[in-house]
Short mmCIF file of C-alpha atoms in Angstrom, two decimals:
data_model
loop_
_atom_site.label_atom_id
_atom_site.label_comp_id
_atom_site.label_asym_id
_atom_site.label_seq_id
_atom_site.Cartn_x
_atom_site.Cartn_y
_atom_site.Cartn_z
CA MET A 1 12.51 25.17 -8.28
CA SER A 2 14.73 22.71 -7.42
CA GLN A 3 16.29 24.66 -3.91
CA LEU A 4 12.78 25.08 -3.35
CA LEU A 5 11.79 21.29 -3.65
CA PHE A 6 14.67 20.47 -1.67
CA PHE A 7 13.89 22.85 1.43
CA SER A 8 10.39 21.72 1.68
CA LEU A 9 11.25 18.32 1.67
CA SER A 10 13.72 18.44 4.07
CA ILE A 11 11.60 20.14 6.23
CA LEU A 12 8.90 18.30 6.14
CA THR A 13 11.48 15.20 6.64
CA ILE A 14 12.93 16.43 9.77
CA LEU A 15 9.07 17.43 10.77
CA SER A 16 7.79 13.84 10.29
CA ALA A 17 11.28 12.32 12.08
CA LEU A 18 10.07 14.62 15.10
CA VAL A 19 6.63 13.09 15.25
CA VAL A 20 7.86 9.65 15.31
CA VAL A 21 9.73 10.54 18.26
CA PHE A 22 7.64 13.04 20.22
CA THR A 23 4.22 11.69 19.58
CA ARG A 24 2.61 9.27 22.59
CA LYS A 25 0.87 6.84 20.33
CA PRO A 26 2.71 4.42 18.58
CA MET A 27 0.16 4.24 15.28
CA TYR A 28 1.00 7.81 14.86
CA SER A 29 4.80 7.13 15.22
CA VAL A 30 4.50 4.33 12.39
CA LEU A 31 2.57 6.51 10.05
CA SER A 32 4.83 9.86 10.46
CA LEU A 33 8.15 7.08 10.06
CA ILE A 34 6.36 6.42 6.42
CA VAL A 35 5.83 10.09 5.26
CA CYS A 36 9.34 10.56 6.32
CA PHE A 37 10.65 7.35 4.11
CA PHE A 38 8.63 9.40 1.45
CA THR A 39 10.33 12.21 1.53
CA ILE A 40 13.62 10.75 1.80
CA ALA A 41 12.83 8.79 -1.81
CA GLY A 42 12.04 12.43 -3.13
CA HIS A 43 15.51 13.36 -2.04
CA TYR A 44 16.78 10.71 -4.00
CA ILE A 45 14.58 11.83 -6.98
CA LEU A 46 15.86 15.13 -6.65
CA LEU A 47 19.40 13.95 -7.20
CA ASN A 48 18.40 12.06 -10.27
CA ALA A 49 18.45 8.14 -8.22
CA GLN A 50 14.76 7.03 -9.82
CA PHE A 51 15.75 3.45 -9.27
CA LEU A 52 16.66 3.68 -5.41
CA ALA A 53 13.84 6.08 -4.96
CA ILE A 54 11.47 3.11 -6.08
CA THR A 55 13.02 0.64 -4.28
CA HIS A 56 13.29 2.44 -1.24
CA VAL A 57 9.25 3.25 -1.11
CA ILE A 58 8.81 -0.73 -2.02
CA VAL A 59 11.18 -1.79 0.41
CA TYR A 60 10.73 0.20 3.29
CA ALA A 61 7.60 1.77 3.15
CA GLY A 62 5.78 -1.01 1.44
CA ALA A 63 7.46 -4.10 2.83
CA ILE A 64 9.00 -3.24 6.29
CA MET A 65 6.67 -0.29 7.58
CA VAL A 66 3.62 -3.05 6.67
CA LEU A 67 5.10 -5.57 8.94
CA PHE A 68 5.65 -2.70 11.79
CA LEU A 69 2.10 -1.55 11.66
CA PHE A 70 0.73 -5.06 11.69
CA THR A 71 2.67 -5.62 15.20
CA VAL A 72 1.53 -2.49 16.59
CA MET A 73 -2.12 -3.35 15.61
CA LEU A 74 -1.85 -6.33 16.76
CA LEU A 75 -0.12 -5.74 20.24
CA ASN A 76 -2.76 -2.69 20.53
CA LEU A 77 -0.37 -0.15 22.18
CA ASN A 78 -2.45 2.65 23.75
CA ALA A 79 -0.90 5.92 25.65
CA GLU A 80 -3.19 4.13 28.40
CA SER A 81 -1.34 0.83 28.59
CA ASP A 82 1.90 2.80 28.54
CA GLN A 83 3.67 1.82 31.78
CA PRO A 84 5.31 4.99 33.54
CA LYS A 85 8.68 4.19 33.75
CA SER A 86 11.03 3.23 36.91
CA GLY A 87 13.61 5.41 38.24
CA LYS A 88 16.75 3.66 37.10
CA LEU A 89 15.78 3.36 33.66
CA ARG A 90 15.06 7.35 33.54
CA ILE A 91 18.23 8.33 34.67
CA ALA A 92 19.60 5.52 32.33
CA ALA A 93 17.91 7.37 29.31
CA MET A 94 19.05 11.14 30.49
CA VAL A 95 22.68 9.78 30.48
CA ALA A 96 22.22 8.15 26.93
CA ALA A 97 20.65 10.98 25.44
CA GLY A 98 23.18 13.38 26.98
CA MET A 99 26.20 11.23 25.68
CA LEU A 100 24.45 11.52 22.01
CA PHE A 101 23.71 15.15 22.25
CA VAL A 102 27.34 15.72 22.99
CA THR A 103 28.85 13.56 20.54
CA LEU A 104 25.78 15.08 17.67
CA VAL A 105 27.51 19.02 18.84
CA ALA A 106 30.84 17.70 18.62
CA SER A 107 30.14 16.64 15.18
CA ILE A 108 28.20 19.78 14.01
CA LYS A 109 30.73 21.52 15.14
CA SER A 110 33.55 20.24 13.22
CA THR A 111 31.84 20.27 10.11
CA THR A 112 31.58 23.33 7.90
CA LEU A 113 28.61 23.95 5.61
CA GLY A 114 30.01 24.39 2.24
CA GLU A 115 27.46 26.44 -0.43
CA PHE A 116 24.77 24.02 -1.56
CA SER A 117 24.65 22.90 -4.65
CA LEU A 118 22.67 20.22 -6.24
CA PRO A 119 24.80 17.84 -7.96
CA PRO A 120 25.02 18.21 -12.14
CA ALA A 121 22.18 16.06 -13.77
CA SER A 122 23.77 12.70 -14.36
CA ASP A 123 22.44 9.01 -15.82
CA ASN A 124 24.17 7.08 -12.89
CA GLY A 125 21.12 6.14 -10.91
CA PHE A 126 19.23 5.11 -13.76
CA VAL A 127 19.09 1.18 -12.95
CA GLN A 128 21.47 0.27 -16.25
CA HIS A 129 24.07 1.68 -14.47
CA VAL A 130 23.12 0.72 -10.53
CA GLY A 131 23.38 -2.79 -12.68
CA GLN A 132 26.11 -2.84 -14.33
CA ARG A 133 28.27 -1.58 -11.36
CA LEU A 134 26.38 -4.14 -8.66
CA PHE A 135 27.39 -7.36 -11.08
CA THR A 136 31.14 -5.76 -12.12
CA ASP A 137 32.61 -3.64 -9.67
CA TYR A 138 30.47 -4.68 -6.16
CA LEU A 139 29.74 -8.27 -7.58
CA LEU A 140 31.25 -10.30 -4.10
CA PRO A 141 29.88 -7.79 -1.22
CA PHE A 142 26.13 -8.20 -3.40
CA GLU A 143 26.66 -11.66 -3.53
CA ILE A 144 27.80 -12.00 0.05
CA SER A 145 24.58 -9.86 1.60
CA SER A 146 22.43 -11.91 -0.61
CA ILE A 147 23.61 -15.02 1.42
CA LEU A 148 23.34 -12.89 4.99
CA PHE A 149 19.51 -12.34 4.12
CA LEU A 150 19.15 -15.95 2.98
CA SER A 151 20.66 -17.09 6.42
CA ALA A 152 18.38 -14.47 8.12
CA MET A 153 15.33 -16.00 6.59
CA ILE A 154 16.51 -19.09 7.78
CA GLY A 155 17.05 -18.21 10.84
CA ALA A 156 13.64 -16.85 11.31
CA VAL A 157 11.75 -20.35 10.19
CA VAL A 158 14.11 -22.11 12.67
CA LEU A 159 13.18 -19.83 15.40
CA SER A 160 9.66 -19.90 15.03
CA LYS A 161 9.58 -23.58 14.83
CA LYS A 162 11.41 -24.10 17.85
CA GLU A 163 8.50 -22.48 19.84
CA LYS A 164 6.16 -25.02 19.25
CA HIS A 165 7.48 -27.90 20.94
CA MET B 1 11.70 27.29 -19.93
CA ILE B 2 8.52 25.65 -19.05
CA ASP B 3 6.85 23.71 -21.66
CA TRP B 4 3.68 25.04 -21.09
CA TRP B 5 2.04 22.79 -24.31
CA LEU B 6 3.55 19.90 -22.13
CA ILE B 7 1.75 20.45 -19.07
CA LEU B 8 -1.77 21.55 -21.11
CA ASP B 9 -1.26 18.24 -22.74
CA LYS B 10 -0.75 16.51 -19.10
CA VAL B 11 -3.36 18.08 -17.45
CA ILE B 12 -5.71 17.17 -20.06
CA LEU B 13 -4.58 13.48 -19.68
CA VAL B 14 -4.92 13.40 -16.00
CA VAL B 15 -8.33 14.79 -15.92
CA VAL B 16 -9.65 12.45 -18.88
CA ILE B 17 -8.32 9.30 -16.98
CA PHE B 18 -9.47 10.33 -13.82
CA VAL B 19 -13.39 11.05 -15.03
CA VAL B 20 -13.03 7.49 -17.42
CA SER B 21 -11.38 5.52 -14.27
CA LEU B 22 -14.43 6.40 -12.21
CA ALA B 23 -17.21 6.39 -14.77
CA ILE B 24 -15.77 2.51 -15.53
CA ALA B 25 -15.54 1.82 -11.77
CA ALA B 26 -19.22 2.95 -11.40
CA TYR B 27 -20.23 1.44 -14.78
CA SER B 28 -18.58 -1.71 -13.31
CA THR B 29 -21.18 -1.99 -10.38
CA TYR B 30 -23.97 -2.09 -12.66
CA GLY B 31 -22.28 -4.81 -14.94
CA GLU B 32 -21.16 -6.36 -11.81
CA ARG B 33 -24.94 -6.95 -10.63
CA LYS B 34 -26.21 -7.62 -14.36
CA ILE B 35 -23.52 -10.38 -14.95
CA ALA B 36 -24.24 -12.06 -11.31
CA ALA B 37 -28.18 -11.70 -12.80
CA VAL B 38 -27.46 -13.54 -15.78
CA ILE B 39 -25.16 -16.33 -13.80
CA GLN B 40 -28.02 -16.61 -11.25
CA ASP B 41 -30.75 -16.58 -13.78
CA ARG B 42 -32.28 -13.42 -12.39
CA ILE B 43 -33.46 -9.93 -14.08
CA GLY B 44 -30.89 -7.82 -12.23
CA PRO B 45 -31.19 -4.00 -11.46
CA ASP B 46 -34.07 -2.78 -14.14
CA ARG B 47 -35.50 0.15 -12.04
CA ALA B 48 -33.60 3.30 -13.10
CA GLY B 49 -34.02 4.28 -16.64
CA PRO B 50 -34.07 1.44 -19.40
CA TRP B 51 -32.51 -2.32 -18.45
CA GLY B 52 -31.81 -0.15 -15.05
CA ILE B 53 -28.49 1.85 -16.65
CA PHE B 54 -28.99 4.86 -14.29
CA GLN B 55 -28.12 2.36 -11.27
CA PRO B 56 -25.13 3.74 -10.68
CA LEU B 57 -25.66 7.16 -10.38
CA ALA B 58 -29.03 6.47 -8.23
CA ASP B 59 -26.44 4.08 -6.13
CA GLY B 60 -24.17 7.45 -6.10
CA GLY B 61 -26.19 9.62 -4.76
CA LYS B 62 -27.66 7.27 -2.40
CA PHE B 63 -23.92 7.23 -0.85
CA PHE B 64 -24.12 10.93 -0.44
CA PHE B 65 -27.40 11.52 1.06
CA LYS B 66 -27.19 8.98 4.04
CA GLU B 67 -26.47 9.79 7.61
CA ASP B 68 -22.18 9.90 8.00
CA ILE B 69 -21.33 7.81 11.08
CA THR B 70 -17.76 8.35 13.17
CA PRO B 71 -18.24 5.63 15.97
CA ASN B 72 -17.42 7.45 19.41
CA ALA B 73 -14.17 5.33 20.21
CA ALA B 74 -12.74 5.56 16.85
CA ASP B 75 -9.88 7.19 16.17
CA LYS B 76 -11.48 10.64 14.24
CA PHE B 77 -8.52 11.95 12.21
CA LEU B 78 -7.32 8.05 10.95
CA PHE B 79 -10.81 7.18 10.35
CA ILE B 80 -11.13 9.77 7.73
CA LEU B 81 -7.72 9.09 6.50
CA GLY B 82 -8.59 5.30 5.76
CA PRO B 83 -10.65 5.28 2.93
CA SER B 84 -8.92 8.62 1.13
CA LEU B 85 -5.63 7.07 0.84
CA PHE B 86 -7.18 3.83 -0.46
CA ILE B 87 -8.91 5.58 -3.16
CA THR B 88 -5.89 7.73 -3.88
CA THR B 89 -3.87 4.80 -4.06
CA ALA B 90 -5.90 2.99 -6.57
CA LEU B 91 -5.82 6.01 -8.55
CA MET B 92 -2.42 6.62 -8.95
CA THR B 93 -1.54 3.25 -11.04
CA SER B 94 -3.11 4.61 -14.13
CA ALA B 95 0.01 7.60 -14.62
CA ILE B 96 2.31 5.28 -16.15
CA ILE B 97 -0.39 3.48 -18.26
CA PRO B 98 0.45 3.72 -22.08
CA TRP B 99 -3.35 3.92 -23.22
CA GLY B 100 -2.65 3.75 -26.79
CA LYS B 101 -0.39 4.99 -29.97
CA SER B 102 0.63 9.28 -29.61
CA PHE B 103 -2.20 11.54 -31.59
CA PHE B 104 -0.61 14.00 -34.05
CA PHE B 105 -1.45 17.83 -34.68
CA GLY B 106 0.26 18.75 -36.95
CA GLU B 107 3.95 18.87 -35.70
CA HIS B 108 2.43 18.40 -32.25
CA GLU B 109 2.64 14.97 -30.46
CA PHE B 110 -0.06 13.90 -27.86
CA SER B 111 1.24 11.05 -25.60
CA LEU B 112 -1.33 8.99 -24.27
CA GLN B 113 0.64 7.91 -21.30
CA VAL B 114 0.92 10.49 -18.37
CA ALA B 115 4.42 9.67 -17.62
CA ASP B 116 6.85 7.56 -19.19
CA LEU B 117 9.21 6.35 -16.19
CA ASN B 118 11.95 4.45 -17.16
CA VAL B 119 11.23 2.01 -14.21
CA GLY B 120 7.81 2.04 -14.56
CA ILE B 121 6.95 -1.51 -13.90
CA LEU B 122 8.94 -0.84 -10.53
CA TYR B 123 6.32 2.44 -9.88
CA LEU B 124 3.77 -0.01 -10.40
CA LEU B 125 4.91 -2.47 -7.34
CA ALA B 126 5.40 0.43 -5.51
CA VAL B 127 1.85 1.70 -5.60
CA VAL B 128 0.83 -1.84 -4.91
CA SER B 129 2.88 -2.35 -1.86
CA ILE B 130 1.40 0.70 -0.45
CA GLY B 131 -2.23 -0.08 -1.48
CA GLY B 132 -2.62 -1.84 1.95
CA TYR B 133 -2.49 0.82 4.20
CA GLY B 134 -5.73 2.44 3.32
CA ILE B 135 -7.73 -0.90 4.25
CA MET B 136 -4.74 -1.27 7.26
CA ILE B 137 -5.62 2.62 8.97
CA GLY B 138 -9.22 2.42 8.28
CA GLY B 139 -9.58 -0.96 9.81
CA TRP B 140 -8.03 -0.26 12.97
CA ALA B 141 -9.16 3.15 13.35
CA SER B 142 -12.68 1.72 13.62
CA ASN B 143 -11.93 0.38 17.08
CA ASN B 144 -13.74 -2.70 15.89
CA LYS B 145 -12.61 -6.30 16.81
CA PHE B 146 -14.28 -7.75 12.94
CA ALA B 147 -13.05 -4.62 11.15
CA LEU B 148 -9.48 -5.00 12.93
CA LEU B 149 -9.38 -8.85 11.50
CA GLY B 150 -10.40 -7.61 8.51
CA ALA B 151 -7.63 -5.15 8.15
CA LEU B 152 -5.16 -7.90 9.48
CA ARG B 153 -6.32 -10.32 7.06
CA ALA B 154 -6.01 -7.89 3.99
CA SER B 155 -2.42 -6.73 4.85
CA SER B 156 -0.96 -10.25 5.68
CA GLN B 157 -2.88 -11.43 2.36
CA MET B 158 -1.30 -8.84 0.18
CA ILE B 159 2.22 -8.62 1.15
CA SER B 160 2.38 -12.73 0.68
CA TYR B 161 0.95 -12.17 -2.89
CA GLU B 162 2.90 -9.12 -3.51
CA VAL B 163 5.79 -11.56 -3.79
CA PRO B 164 4.81 -14.09 -6.62
CA MET B 165 3.59 -11.18 -8.26
CA GLY B 166 7.38 -9.61 -8.19
CA MET B 167 8.62 -12.80 -9.08
CA ALA B 168 6.06 -13.05 -12.23
CA ILE B 169 6.96 -9.58 -13.36
CA ILE B 170 10.55 -10.54 -12.88
CA SER B 171 10.01 -12.90 -15.92
CA ILE B 172 8.77 -10.13 -18.12
CA ILE B 173 11.50 -7.68 -17.31
CA LEU B 174 13.81 -11.11 -18.32
CA MET B 175 12.21 -11.34 -21.43
CA SER B 176 11.82 -7.47 -22.96
CA ASN B 177 15.35 -6.59 -21.07
CA SER B 178 13.11 -3.03 -20.04
CA LEU B 179 11.66 -1.57 -17.00
CA ASN B 180 9.80 1.10 -19.31
CA LEU B 181 5.98 0.07 -19.60
CA ARG B 182 5.96 0.96 -23.11
CA GLU B 183 9.04 -0.48 -24.28
CA ILE B 184 7.42 -3.68 -22.52
CA VAL B 185 4.18 -3.40 -24.66
CA ASP B 186 5.82 -2.16 -28.10
CA MET B 187 8.00 -5.25 -27.64
CA GLN B 188 4.73 -7.51 -27.81
CA GLN B 189 3.78 -6.18 -31.25
CA GLY B 190 2.34 -8.00 -34.06
CA PHE B 191 1.04 -11.19 -32.06
CA HIS B 192 4.16 -11.76 -29.81
CA TRP B 193 1.89 -11.53 -27.02
CA ASN B 194 3.50 -12.89 -23.50
CA VAL B 195 1.17 -14.80 -22.92
CA PHE B 196 2.31 -17.50 -25.56
CA TYR B 197 5.77 -16.93 -23.92
CA GLN B 198 4.46 -16.45 -19.94
CA PRO B 199 2.01 -18.82 -20.00
CA LEU B 200 2.65 -19.58 -16.32
CA GLY B 201 3.84 -16.43 -15.48
CA PHE B 202 0.25 -15.02 -16.34
CA LEU B 203 -1.36 -17.98 -14.26
CA ILE B 204 0.53 -16.57 -11.19
CA PHE B 205 0.14 -12.70 -12.05
CA LEU B 206 -3.46 -13.11 -12.53
CA ILE B 207 -4.12 -15.08 -9.30
CA CYS B 208 -2.21 -12.64 -7.87
CA ALA B 209 -4.29 -9.89 -9.18
CA PHE B 210 -7.45 -11.27 -8.04
CA ALA B 211 -5.63 -11.82 -4.21
CA GLU B 212 -4.23 -7.77 -4.31
CA CYS B 213 -7.38 -6.66 -5.28
CA ASN B 214 -9.12 -8.49 -2.69
CA ARG B 215 -11.86 -10.17 -4.95
CA ALA B 216 -13.88 -13.22 -4.49
CA PRO B 217 -12.46 -16.13 -4.10
CA PHE B 218 -10.30 -14.30 -1.47
CA ASP B 219 -12.28 -11.83 -0.33
CA LEU B 220 -11.34 -12.84 3.18
CA PRO B 221 -10.54 -9.17 4.47
CA GLU B 222 -14.56 -8.47 4.11
CA SER B 223 -16.14 -11.94 3.97
CA GLU B 224 -19.25 -10.82 5.29
CA SER B 225 -20.43 -14.31 6.43
CA GLU B 226 -17.68 -14.43 8.98
CA LEU B 227 -16.95 -10.88 9.56
CA VAL B 228 -20.04 -8.80 9.23
CA GLY B 229 -18.13 -6.02 6.52
CA GLY B 230 -14.54 -6.98 7.79
CA TYR B 231 -12.92 -3.77 7.62
CA HIS B 232 -15.63 -1.51 6.66
CA THR B 233 -17.81 -2.69 9.17
CA GLU B 234 -17.97 0.52 10.66
CA TYR B 235 -18.13 2.92 7.84
CA SER B 236 -21.12 4.66 6.24
CA SER B 237 -22.04 7.10 3.49
CA MET B 238 -19.47 8.47 1.15
CA LYS B 239 -16.32 6.96 3.08
CA LEU B 240 -18.03 3.34 2.78
CA GLY B 241 -18.37 4.37 -1.06
CA PHE B 242 -14.67 5.35 -1.30
CA PHE B 243 -13.80 1.57 -0.29
CA LEU B 244 -16.20 0.13 -2.43
CA PHE B 245 -15.55 2.30 -5.21
CA ALA B 246 -11.61 2.07 -4.86
CA GLU B 247 -12.07 -1.79 -5.11
CA TYR B 248 -13.62 -1.58 -8.28
CA ILE B 249 -10.82 1.21 -9.55
CA ASN B 250 -8.18 -1.60 -8.31
CA MET B 251 -9.75 -4.20 -10.49
CA PHE B 252 -10.20 -1.62 -13.60
CA ILE B 253 -5.97 -0.88 -13.40
CA SER B 254 -5.37 -4.56 -12.78
CA SER B 255 -7.44 -5.90 -15.80
CA THR B 256 -5.40 -2.65 -17.71
CA ILE B 257 -1.94 -3.81 -16.42
CA ILE B 258 -2.61 -7.97 -17.42
CA ALA B 259 -3.31 -6.25 -20.66
CA CYS B 260 -0.59 -4.29 -21.03
CA LEU B 261 2.19 -6.92 -19.70
CA PHE B 262 0.73 -10.26 -21.15
CA PHE B 263 -1.69 -9.06 -23.94
CA GLY B 264 0.24 -6.73 -25.40
CA GLY B 265 -1.55 -3.68 -24.95
CA TYR B 266 -2.87 -1.27 -27.40
CA HIS B 267 -1.53 -3.68 -29.90
CA PHE B 268 -3.61 -6.32 -31.92
CA PRO B 269 -1.92 -8.05 -34.89
CA GLY B 270 -2.62 -6.11 -38.10
CA ILE B 271 -3.00 -2.91 -37.04
CA ASP B 272 0.22 -1.77 -39.18
CA SER B 273 -1.49 -3.05 -42.32
CA LEU B 274 -4.60 -1.65 -42.09
CA GLY B 275 -2.92 1.50 -43.68
CA LEU B 276 -4.44 3.70 -41.36
CA SER B 277 -3.48 7.17 -40.90
CA PRO B 278 -1.54 8.15 -37.34
CA ASN B 279 -4.68 9.61 -35.75
CA TRP B 280 -6.76 6.98 -36.39
CA ALA B 281 -4.49 4.41 -35.36
CA ALA B 282 -4.29 5.89 -32.08
CA ILE B 283 -8.26 5.76 -32.03
CA VAL B 284 -8.04 2.02 -33.19
CA SER B 285 -5.37 1.37 -30.68
CA ILE B 286 -7.32 3.00 -27.65
CA CYS B 287 -10.39 0.47 -28.39
CA VAL B 288 -8.47 -2.72 -28.96
CA LEU B 289 -6.88 -1.72 -24.93
CA PHE B 290 -10.39 -0.96 -23.62
CA ALA B 291 -11.77 -4.39 -25.30
CA LYS B 292 -9.02 -6.16 -23.60
CA ILE B 293 -9.85 -4.57 -20.65
CA PHE B 294 -13.27 -5.37 -20.51
CA PHE B 295 -13.07 -8.84 -20.97
CA PHE B 296 -10.70 -8.63 -18.15
CA ILE B 297 -13.02 -6.88 -15.76
CA PHE B 298 -15.88 -9.65 -17.07
CA PHE B 299 -13.35 -12.62 -16.25
CA PHE B 300 -13.01 -11.01 -12.77
CA MET B 301 -16.78 -11.13 -12.47
CA TRP B 302 -17.32 -14.39 -14.06
CA VAL B 303 -14.97 -15.76 -11.37
CA ARG B 304 -16.73 -14.31 -8.38
CA TRP B 305 -20.08 -15.37 -9.13
CA THR B 306 -18.60 -18.91 -9.91
CA LEU B 307 -16.32 -20.26 -7.10
CA PRO B 308 -16.70 -20.28 -3.44
CA ARG B 309 -14.25 -18.19 -1.17
CA PHE B 310 -11.14 -19.62 0.13
CA ARG B 311 -10.52 -20.51 3.96
CA TYR B 312 -8.24 -18.38 5.46
CA ASP B 313 -5.16 -21.52 5.91
CA GLN B 314 -5.93 -22.46 2.66
CA LEU B 315 -5.25 -18.76 1.20
CA MET B 316 -1.82 -19.06 3.09
CA ARG B 317 -0.80 -22.42 1.91
CA LEU B 318 -1.31 -21.46 -2.26
CA GLY B 319 0.70 -18.27 -1.35
CA TRP B 320 3.82 -19.61 0.07
CA LYS B 321 3.48 -22.95 -0.74
CA VAL B 322 2.51 -22.73 -4.26
CA LEU B 323 2.67 -19.90 -5.93
CA ILE B 324 6.25 -18.45 -4.55
CA PRO B 325 8.04 -22.16 -5.64
CA LEU B 326 6.40 -21.74 -9.00
CA SER B 327 7.09 -18.40 -9.51
CA ILE B 328 10.80 -19.02 -8.47
CA PHE B 329 10.90 -22.13 -11.03
CA ASN B 330 9.40 -19.35 -13.42
CA VAL B 331 12.17 -16.73 -13.27
CA LEU B 332 14.99 -19.82 -13.39
CA ALA B 333 13.29 -21.32 -16.27
CA THR B 334 12.92 -18.09 -18.37
CA GLY B 335 16.41 -17.18 -17.27
CA ALA B 336 17.66 -20.67 -18.31
CA TRP B 337 15.79 -20.54 -21.53
CA LEU B 338 17.21 -17.07 -22.53
CA THR B 339 20.82 -17.86 -21.47
CA PHE B 340 21.30 -21.56 -23.64
CA VAL B 341 18.17 -21.52 -26.05
CA LYS B 342 17.97 -18.48 -27.76
#
């Protein structure tokens, strides 16, 4: 049962990720990225990490992708307004993609695929355990990352204020 | 081993909740028109059936028989996806709501909650946060300036008011030490309703619920005096019906959530001293919850026909400069009270 769920979720994840890259319409890219995030949340639920799954949906699908969609709608990007790329850009893109391809092939060759099995059911992903770990073992990184977010927010406000002068 | 009884229970419960949600949404339109009529000293719909009680059926039938128009320049697929997504997300929240005490048939317990998630309240926030997509996709796919403006307004309004709403919920979570909606409801047993301990949180949550439902005085996404019909300008027939219907379902669900989080859900003082058998207690608890829900649906309508619409900059200022600081203060005050006083 969970094997079947895992494989159908994985196929959906990969398909939606491919649509993000290959579709010509930015709107469809954004929407299939949202589908991709949902399928990843499904993977978290299969791993018994409900809290992580729900937070993933709230933060990525709910907040960040709304802003993406917002930008795409405001810019009104279309396939027609897509400028043909210059020769230099094409060569640069080909070199970069080729390098990524070589790296991926190398890393896939060096990994050995073990027997597939889901981890045993545990309640490590429940919110009590996540909270306990965050506020005991990982307190310092947790607080530092929240300060990072705060400074990013203040930075965004400062940048948007500057443009008015 | 699959528990067939459990699956049968859940299927029955899901079908009943689905039908009840749709029926309440349909009759909310009738209620809305009657309440508006009373407030404006009119009679309201009275042609279809006695006192016009068949008016929602006539309206629903009319939606099905109207011509279904898709604009030439619209994105065909997304134009259909928009309203479908909107009504789907509107119906999704009801899965985590505890509708009453359990029924007992011999040894078999029939729980009146579809999914008892231990992160129930976060599921609620997740559904709320993806609820805006239906409007955004529909408004953009219409390829109409007014629809796009309505969609942009809806999405920015929803993002802005999600923040204080989440903060108000955090103070409730601090009080109850749980993310499970049934535990939050059961904690308010007796007369320990959260509204007495969290009056500020309740006020913030109520205002945000109005904004998330796009209800007056925050119905800027479809303000007909500025944007024709807002995000559903280009929609006709049942696709328009879905948008309007989903708004009423959202109102019903928000009223339920307010009743569960702040007004004790299906509890009322003295329910245990009546000495009822479990099944009768369950029926009484359902009736109590629905009485609270109907009061809040009435409150939504009362406000709509009393207050004028906000201006857009006023809406944004209220959200970011008043509600968010207030809700942060509320979380801090709750934390301090729980740490130092209790």
